[in-house]
C-alpha atoms as an extended CHARMM CRD file, in Angstrom:
* protein
*
        93  EXT
         1         1  UNK       CA             43.6770000000        0.8870000000        2.0010000000  PROA      1               0.0000000000
         2         2  UNK       CA             41.6820000000        0.0830000000        4.7130000000  PROA      2               0.0000000000
         3         3  UNK       CA             41.1020000000        3.5610000000        5.4890000000  PROA      3               0.0000000000
         4         4  UNK       CA             39.8680000000        4.7000000000        2.2920000000  PROA      4               0.0000000000
         5         5  UNK       CA             37.1330000000        1.6290000000        2.3710000000  PROA      5               0.0000000000
         6         6  UNK       CA             36.0100000000        2.7550000000        5.6330000000  PROA      6               0.0000000000
         7         7  UNK       CA             35.6900000000        6.3940000000        4.7690000000  PROA      7               0.0000000000
         8         8  UNK       CA             33.8440000000        5.5850000000        1.5580000000  PROA      8               0.0000000000
         9         9  UNK       CA             31.3010000000        3.0930000000        3.4600000000  PROA      9               0.0000000000
        10        10  UNK       CA             30.9030000000        5.9190000000        6.0240000000  PROA      10              0.0000000000
        11        11  UNK       CA             30.1370000000        8.1660000000        3.3550000000  PROA      11              0.0000000000
        12        12  UNK       CA             27.3330000000        5.6560000000        1.8720000000  PROA      12              0.0000000000
        13        13  UNK       CA             25.9070000000        5.2430000000        5.0730000000  PROA      13              0.0000000000
        14        14  UNK       CA             25.2680000000        8.8010000000        5.6480000000  PROA      14              0.0000000000
        15        15  UNK       CA             24.0550000000        9.3060000000        2.3670000000  PROA      15              0.0000000000
        16        16  UNK       CA             21.6570000000        6.6340000000        2.9120000000  PROA      16              0.0000000000
        17        17  UNK       CA             20.4130000000        8.1210000000        6.3750000000  PROA      17              0.0000000000
        18        18  UNK       CA             19.9420000000       11.6060000000        4.4500000000  PROA      18              0.0000000000
        19        19  UNK       CA             17.6960000000        9.9890000000        1.9390000000  PROA      19              0.0000000000
        20        20  UNK       CA             15.8480000000        7.9820000000        4.4210000000  PROA      20              0.0000000000
        21        21  UNK       CA             15.4520000000       11.4610000000        6.1740000000  PROA      21              0.0000000000
        22        22  UNK       CA             14.4290000000       13.3340000000        3.2480000000  PROA      22              0.0000000000
        23        23  UNK       CA             11.6460000000       10.5600000000        2.2250000000  PROA      23              0.0000000000
        24        24  UNK       CA             10.1610000000       10.8470000000        5.7020000000  PROA      24              0.0000000000
        25        25  UNK       CA              9.9010000000       14.4940000000        5.2020000000  PROA      25              0.0000000000
        26        26  UNK       CA              8.0080000000       13.9940000000        1.9490000000  PROA      26              0.0000000000
        27        27  UNK       CA              5.8070000000       11.6480000000        3.6640000000  PROA      27              0.0000000000
        28        28  UNK       CA              5.2090000000       14.2350000000        6.4160000000  PROA      28              0.0000000000
        29        29  UNK       CA              4.3490000000       16.8170000000        3.8840000000  PROA      29              0.0000000000
        30        30  UNK       CA              1.7960000000       14.8490000000        2.1930000000  PROA      30              0.0000000000
        31        31  UNK       CA              0.3350000000       13.6670000000        5.4630000000  PROA      31              0.0000000000
        32        32  UNK       CA             -3.0530000000       15.7410000000        6.5410000000  PROA      32              0.0000000000
        33        33  UNK       CA             -2.1360000000       18.1120000000        9.5910000000  PROA      33              0.0000000000
        34        34  UNK       CA             -4.8180000000       16.1260000000       11.8950000000  PROA      34              0.0000000000
        35        35  UNK       CA             -3.4560000000       12.9680000000       11.1390000000  PROA      35              0.0000000000
        36        36  UNK       CA              0.2260000000       13.9670000000       11.8960000000  PROA      36              0.0000000000
        37        37  UNK       CA             -1.1270000000       15.8100000000       15.2030000000  PROA      37              0.0000000000
        38        38  UNK       CA             -2.9610000000       12.4410000000       16.2430000000  PROA      38              0.0000000000
        39        39  UNK       CA              0.2510000000       10.4020000000       15.2850000000  PROA      39              0.0000000000
        40        40  UNK       CA              2.5320000000       12.6700000000       17.3210000000  PROA      40              0.0000000000
        41        41  UNK       CA             -0.0130000000       12.8190000000       20.0540000000  PROA      41              0.0000000000
        42        42  UNK       CA             -0.1210000000        9.1190000000       20.4310000000  PROA      42              0.0000000000
        43        43  UNK       CA              3.4460000000        8.7220000000       20.2790000000  PROA      43              0.0000000000
        44        44  UNK       CA              3.7340000000       11.3630000000       23.1910000000  PROA      44              0.0000000000
        45        45  UNK       CA              1.2090000000        9.3590000000       25.0840000000  PROA      45              0.0000000000
        46        46  UNK       CA              2.9710000000        6.2180000000       24.7420000000  PROA      46              0.0000000000
        47        47  UNK       CA              6.3140000000        7.8140000000       25.4180000000  PROA      47              0.0000000000
        48        48  UNK       CA              5.1460000000        9.3110000000       28.6190000000  PROA      48              0.0000000000
        49        49  UNK       CA              3.0070000000        6.5660000000       29.6640000000  PROA      49              0.0000000000
        50        50  UNK       CA              0.0450000000        8.7800000000       30.0390000000  PROA      50              0.0000000000
        51        51  UNK       CA             -3.4230000000        7.4380000000       31.2780000000  PROA      51              0.0000000000
        52        52  UNK       CA             -6.5440000000        8.2790000000       29.7260000000  PROA      52              0.0000000000
        53        53  UNK       CA             -7.2510000000       10.4060000000       32.9530000000  PROA      53              0.0000000000
        54        54  UNK       CA             -3.7860000000       12.4020000000       32.3270000000  PROA      54              0.0000000000
        55        55  UNK       CA             -4.8500000000       13.2770000000       28.8400000000  PROA      55              0.0000000000
        56        56  UNK       CA             -8.3890000000       14.2260000000       29.5860000000  PROA      56              0.0000000000
        57        57  UNK       CA             -7.3120000000       16.5170000000       32.4560000000  PROA      57              0.0000000000
        58        58  UNK       CA             -4.6860000000       18.1160000000       30.1480000000  PROA      58              0.0000000000
        59        59  UNK       CA             -7.4180000000       19.4010000000       27.6800000000  PROA      59              0.0000000000
        60        60  UNK       CA            -10.4080000000       21.8420000000       28.3490000000  PROA      60              0.0000000000
        61        61  UNK       CA            -13.4950000000       19.8500000000       29.5750000000  PROA      61              0.0000000000
        62        62  UNK       CA            -15.2490000000       19.8810000000       26.1500000000  PROA      62              0.0000000000
        63        63  UNK       CA            -12.2070000000       18.4910000000       24.1830000000  PROA      63              0.0000000000
        64        64  UNK       CA            -11.4860000000       15.9580000000       27.1710000000  PROA      64              0.0000000000
        65        65  UNK       CA            -15.3360000000       14.6380000000       26.6790000000  PROA      65              0.0000000000
        66        66  UNK       CA            -15.0780000000       14.3660000000       23.1830000000  PROA      66              0.0000000000
        67        67  UNK       CA            -11.7840000000       12.4580000000       23.2810000000  PROA      67              0.0000000000
        68        68  UNK       CA            -13.4660000000        9.8680000000       25.4900000000  PROA      68              0.0000000000
        69        69  UNK       CA            -16.3830000000        9.6370000000       23.2430000000  PROA      69              0.0000000000
        70        70  UNK       CA            -14.1890000000        8.8490000000       20.6860000000  PROA      70              0.0000000000
        71        71  UNK       CA            -12.3360000000        6.2880000000       22.5240000000  PROA      71              0.0000000000
        72        72  UNK       CA            -15.7710000000        4.8820000000       23.1420000000  PROA      72              0.0000000000
        73        73  UNK       CA            -16.8170000000        4.9880000000       19.5650000000  PROA      73              0.0000000000
        74        74  UNK       CA            -13.8830000000        3.2060000000       18.4660000000  PROA      74              0.0000000000
        75        75  UNK       CA            -14.2990000000        0.3220000000       21.0630000000  PROA      75              0.0000000000
        76        76  UNK       CA            -17.9870000000       -0.0010000000       19.9470000000  PROA      76              0.0000000000
        77        77  UNK       CA            -16.9940000000        0.0750000000       16.3680000000  PROA      77              0.0000000000
        78        78  UNK       CA            -14.4710000000       -2.9180000000       16.8770000000  PROA      78              0.0000000000
        79        79  UNK       CA            -15.9810000000       -6.4110000000       15.9580000000  PROA      79              0.0000000000
        80        80  UNK       CA            -17.3490000000       -8.1850000000       18.9160000000  PROA      80              0.0000000000
        81        81  UNK       CA            -15.3640000000      -11.1030000000       20.2620000000  PROA      81              0.0000000000
        82        82  UNK       CA            -16.5710000000      -14.5190000000       20.2840000000  PROA      82              0.0000000000
        83        83  UNK       CA            -17.1350000000      -16.2080000000       23.5230000000  PROA      83              0.0000000000
        84        84  UNK       CA            -16.0620000000      -19.5960000000       24.4530000000  PROA      84              0.0000000000
        85        85  UNK       CA            -18.8290000000      -21.6140000000       25.6300000000  PROA      85              0.0000000000
        86        86  UNK       CA            -17.6280000000      -24.3330000000       27.8890000000  PROA      86              0.0000000000
        87        87  UNK       CA            -19.5590000000      -27.5450000000       27.3940000000  PROA      87              0.0000000000
        88        88  UNK       CA            -20.4190000000      -29.3690000000       30.6770000000  PROA      88              0.0000000000
        89        89  UNK       CA            -20.8650000000      -32.7490000000       30.4270000000  PROA      89              0.0000000000
        90        90  UNK       CA            -23.7800000000      -34.3510000000       32.3680000000  PROA      90              0.0000000000
        91        91  UNK       CA            -22.8910000000      -37.2610000000       34.6450000000  PROA      91              0.0000000000
        92        92  UNK       CA            -23.4400000000      -40.6340000000       33.6100000000  PROA      92              0.0000000000
        93        93  UNK       CA            -25.2740000000      -42.8120000000       35.9600000000  PROA      93              0.0000000000
């Protein structure tokens, strides 16, 4: 009896894995090609631990410059961080 339960449980797990894979494919099909390319590119960059210089050197010069400009624009668009002001106390005397 234990063998049948294990086989059934394994079958259910395999079906669940297939369902997940099918849902991921549907999601990828609805994704815009540029968004998918960007996601895959960033995943490759992280997986291989590429620096910005590696990425820029890989592309033709114009595209490398455009990539750098997009990084700069994204950094500038981020809200500025608040600076902590240290308060100095005046010596009493």
